[in-house]
PDB file of C-alpha atoms in Angstrom:
ATOM      1  CA  MET A 362     127.307  98.726 -30.066  1.00  0.00           C
ATOM      2  CA  MET A 363     131.182  98.433 -30.103  1.00  0.00           C
ATOM      3  CA  GLY A 364     130.656  94.846 -31.276  1.00  0.00           C
ATOM      4  CA  ASN A 365     129.524  96.399 -34.399  1.00  0.00           C
ATOM      5  CA  SER A 366     131.905  96.143 -37.171  1.00  0.00           C
ATOM      6  CA  GLN A 367     130.871  99.731 -38.556  1.00  0.00           C
ATOM      7  CA  PHE A 368     131.393 101.243 -35.073  1.00  0.00           C
ATOM      8  CA  LEU A 369     135.012 102.478 -35.444  1.00  0.00           C
ATOM      9  CA  ARG A 370     134.199 103.864 -39.000  1.00  0.00           C
ATOM     10  CA  SER A 371     131.351 105.631 -37.688  1.00  0.00           C
ATOM     11  CA  LEU A 372     133.327 107.253 -35.033  1.00  0.00           C
ATOM     12  CA  GLN A 373     136.267 107.930 -37.596  1.00  0.00           C
ATOM     13  CA  GLU A 374     133.538 109.588 -39.868  1.00  0.00           C
ATOM     14  CA  TYR A 375     131.363 111.285 -37.669  1.00  0.00           C
ATOM     15  CA  ASP A 376     130.135 114.429 -38.516  1.00  0.00           C
ATOM     16  CA  LYS A 377     131.884 116.860 -35.862  1.00  0.00           C
ATOM     17  CA  SER A 378     129.654 119.653 -37.006  1.00  0.00           C
ATOM     18  CA  ARG A 379     126.727 117.862 -35.190  1.00  0.00           C
ATOM     19  CA  ILE A 380     128.162 118.263 -31.928  1.00  0.00           C
ATOM     20  CA  SER A 381     125.875 120.798 -30.224  1.00  0.00           C
ATOM     21  CA  LYS A 382     126.271 122.751 -27.191  1.00  0.00           C
ATOM     22  CA  HIS A 383     123.763 120.865 -25.273  1.00  0.00           C
ATOM     23  CA  MET A 384     125.657 117.482 -25.982  1.00  0.00           C
ATOM     24  CA  ILE A 385     128.976 118.966 -24.610  1.00  0.00           C
ATOM     25  CA  SER A 386     127.313 120.567 -21.644  1.00  0.00           C
ATOM     26  CA  MET A 387     125.821 117.023 -20.992  1.00  0.00           C
ATOM     27  CA  CYS A 388     129.163 115.311 -21.063  1.00  0.00           C
ATOM     28  CA  ASN A 389     131.053 118.023 -19.056  1.00  0.00           C
ATOM     29  CA  ARG A 390     128.334 117.496 -16.257  1.00  0.00           C
ATOM     30  CA  HIS A 391     128.754 113.820 -16.062  1.00  0.00           C
ATOM     31  CA  ILE A 392     132.701 114.401 -16.321  1.00  0.00           C
ATOM     32  CA  ARG A 393     132.141 116.854 -13.387  1.00  0.00           C
ATOM     33  CA  GLU A 394     130.265 114.583 -11.216  1.00  0.00           C
ATOM     34  CA  GLY A 395     132.783 111.927 -11.882  1.00  0.00           C
ATOM     35  CA  LYS A 396     130.755 109.601 -13.588  1.00  0.00           C
ATOM     36  CA  LEU A 397     132.951 109.682 -16.926  1.00  0.00           C
ATOM     37  CA  GLU A 398     136.604 109.979 -15.708  1.00  0.00           C
ATOM     38  CA  ALA A 399     138.621 108.568 -18.226  1.00  0.00           C
ATOM     39  CA  ALA A 400     141.015 106.937 -15.733  1.00  0.00           C
ATOM     40  CA  ALA A 401     138.217 105.266 -13.916  1.00  0.00           C
ATOM     41  CA  VAL A 402     136.332 104.083 -17.222  1.00  0.00           C
ATOM     42  CA  ASN A 403     139.510 102.688 -18.675  1.00  0.00           C
ATOM     43  CA  SER A 404     140.017 100.532 -15.414  1.00  0.00           C
ATOM     44  CA  MET A 405     136.831  98.762 -15.980  1.00  0.00           C
ATOM     45  CA  SER A 406     136.945  98.635 -20.057  1.00  0.00           C
ATOM     46  CA  THR A 407     139.931  99.251 -22.153  1.00  0.00           C
ATOM     47  CA  ALA A 408     137.446  99.937 -25.014  1.00  0.00           C
ATOM     48  CA  ALA A 409     134.943 101.842 -22.974  1.00  0.00           C
ATOM     49  CA  GLY A 410     138.310 104.072 -21.990  1.00  0.00           C
ATOM     50  CA  SER A 411     139.269 104.528 -25.549  1.00  0.00           C
ATOM     51  CA  LEU A 412     135.610 105.675 -26.212  1.00  0.00           C
ATOM     52  CA  MET A 413     136.047 108.039 -23.459  1.00  0.00           C
ATOM     53  CA  LYS A 414     139.302 109.793 -24.849  1.00  0.00           C
ATOM     54  CA  TRP A 415     137.233 110.011 -28.319  1.00  0.00           C
ATOM     55  CA  VAL A 416     134.651 111.898 -26.611  1.00  0.00           C
ATOM     56  CA  GLU A 417     137.325 114.086 -24.872  1.00  0.00           C
ATOM     57  CA  ALA A 418     138.950 114.912 -28.044  1.00  0.00           C
ATOM     58  CA  MET A 419     135.354 115.625 -29.296  1.00  0.00           C
ATOM     59  CA  ILE A 420     134.676 118.205 -26.584  1.00  0.00           C
ATOM     60  CA  ASN A 421     138.177 119.609 -27.352  1.00  0.00           C
ATOM     61  CA  TYR A 422     137.568 119.868 -30.970  1.00  0.00           C
ATOM     62  CA  LYS A 423     134.106 121.712 -30.436  1.00  0.00           C
ATOM     63  CA  LYS A 424     135.881 124.052 -28.132  1.00  0.00           C
ATOM     64  CA  VAL A 425     138.537 125.016 -30.695  1.00  0.00           C
ATOM     65  CA  ALA A 426     135.865 125.019 -33.409  1.00  0.00           C
ATOM     66  CA  ASP A 427     133.805 127.402 -31.635  1.00  0.00           C
ATOM     67  CA  ASP A 428     137.016 129.733 -31.597  1.00  0.00           C
ATOM     68  CA  VAL A 429     137.966 129.282 -35.038  1.00  0.00           C
ATOM     69  CA  ASP A 430     134.800 129.484 -37.042  1.00  0.00           C
ATOM     70  CA  PRO A 431     134.243 133.130 -36.512  1.00  0.00           C
ATOM     71  CA  LEU A 432     137.809 133.699 -37.459  1.00  0.00           C
ATOM     72  CA  LYS A 433     137.121 131.589 -40.714  1.00  0.00           C
ATOM     73  CA  ALA A 434     134.007 133.735 -41.284  1.00  0.00           C
ATOM     74  CA  ARG A 435     136.030 136.890 -40.735  1.00  0.00           C
ATOM     75  CA  VAL A 436     138.771 135.858 -43.143  1.00  0.00           C
ATOM     76  CA  LYS A 437     136.203 134.889 -45.909  1.00  0.00           C
ATOM     77  CA  SER A 438     134.390 138.079 -45.574  1.00  0.00           C
ATOM     78  CA  MET A 439     137.954 139.985 -45.739  1.00  0.00           C
ATOM     79  CA  GLU A 440     138.738 138.048 -48.925  1.00  0.00           C
ATOM     80  CA  GLU A 441     135.500 138.951 -50.588  1.00  0.00           C
ATOM     81  CA  GLN A 442     136.226 142.544 -49.501  1.00  0.00           C
ATOM     82  CA  LYS A 443     139.639 142.546 -50.975  1.00  0.00           C
ATOM     83  CA  GLU A 444     138.256 140.851 -54.298  1.00  0.00           C
ATOM     84  CA  ARG A 445     135.843 143.555 -54.596  1.00  0.00           C
ATOM     85  CA  ALA A 446     138.650 146.306 -54.050  1.00  0.00           C
ATOM     86  CA  GLU A 447     140.935 144.921 -56.610  1.00  0.00           C
ATOM     87  CA  GLU A 448     137.892 144.837 -59.174  1.00  0.00           C
ATOM     88  CA  GLN A 449     137.368 148.417 -58.568  1.00  0.00           C
ATOM     89  CA  LEU A 450     141.262 148.964 -58.698  1.00  0.00           C
ATOM     90  CA  GLU A 451     141.255 147.337 -61.979  1.00  0.00           C
ATOM     91  CA  GLU A 452     138.362 149.545 -63.497  1.00  0.00           C
ATOM     92  CA  VAL A 453     140.116 152.783 -62.320  1.00  0.00           C
ATOM     93  CA  ARG A 454     143.518 151.641 -64.029  1.00  0.00           C
ATOM     94  CA  ASP A 455     141.420 150.821 -67.312  1.00  0.00           C
ATOM     95  CA  LYS A 456     140.162 154.287 -67.776  1.00  0.00           C
TER      96      LYS A 456
END
């Protein structure tokens, strides 16, 4: 898998929106059980240690995205509301 010449590119272009809560909970379970400690993995294989760091980064990304996504939706809704209010104001000014 890591020998595949497209492997690094697939990690770089990974669609982070595909990360599910189930995937995160499975990774976290293995990390808690000590099966995926970055230092231990790195001592066995530098490549696997680097991959573990990528997994940890994806877990952190998902945590942040889960917090930010509802805020983005709220901002979008408020922008739409502002647009409608500005249109109504313009109609009132034109009268």
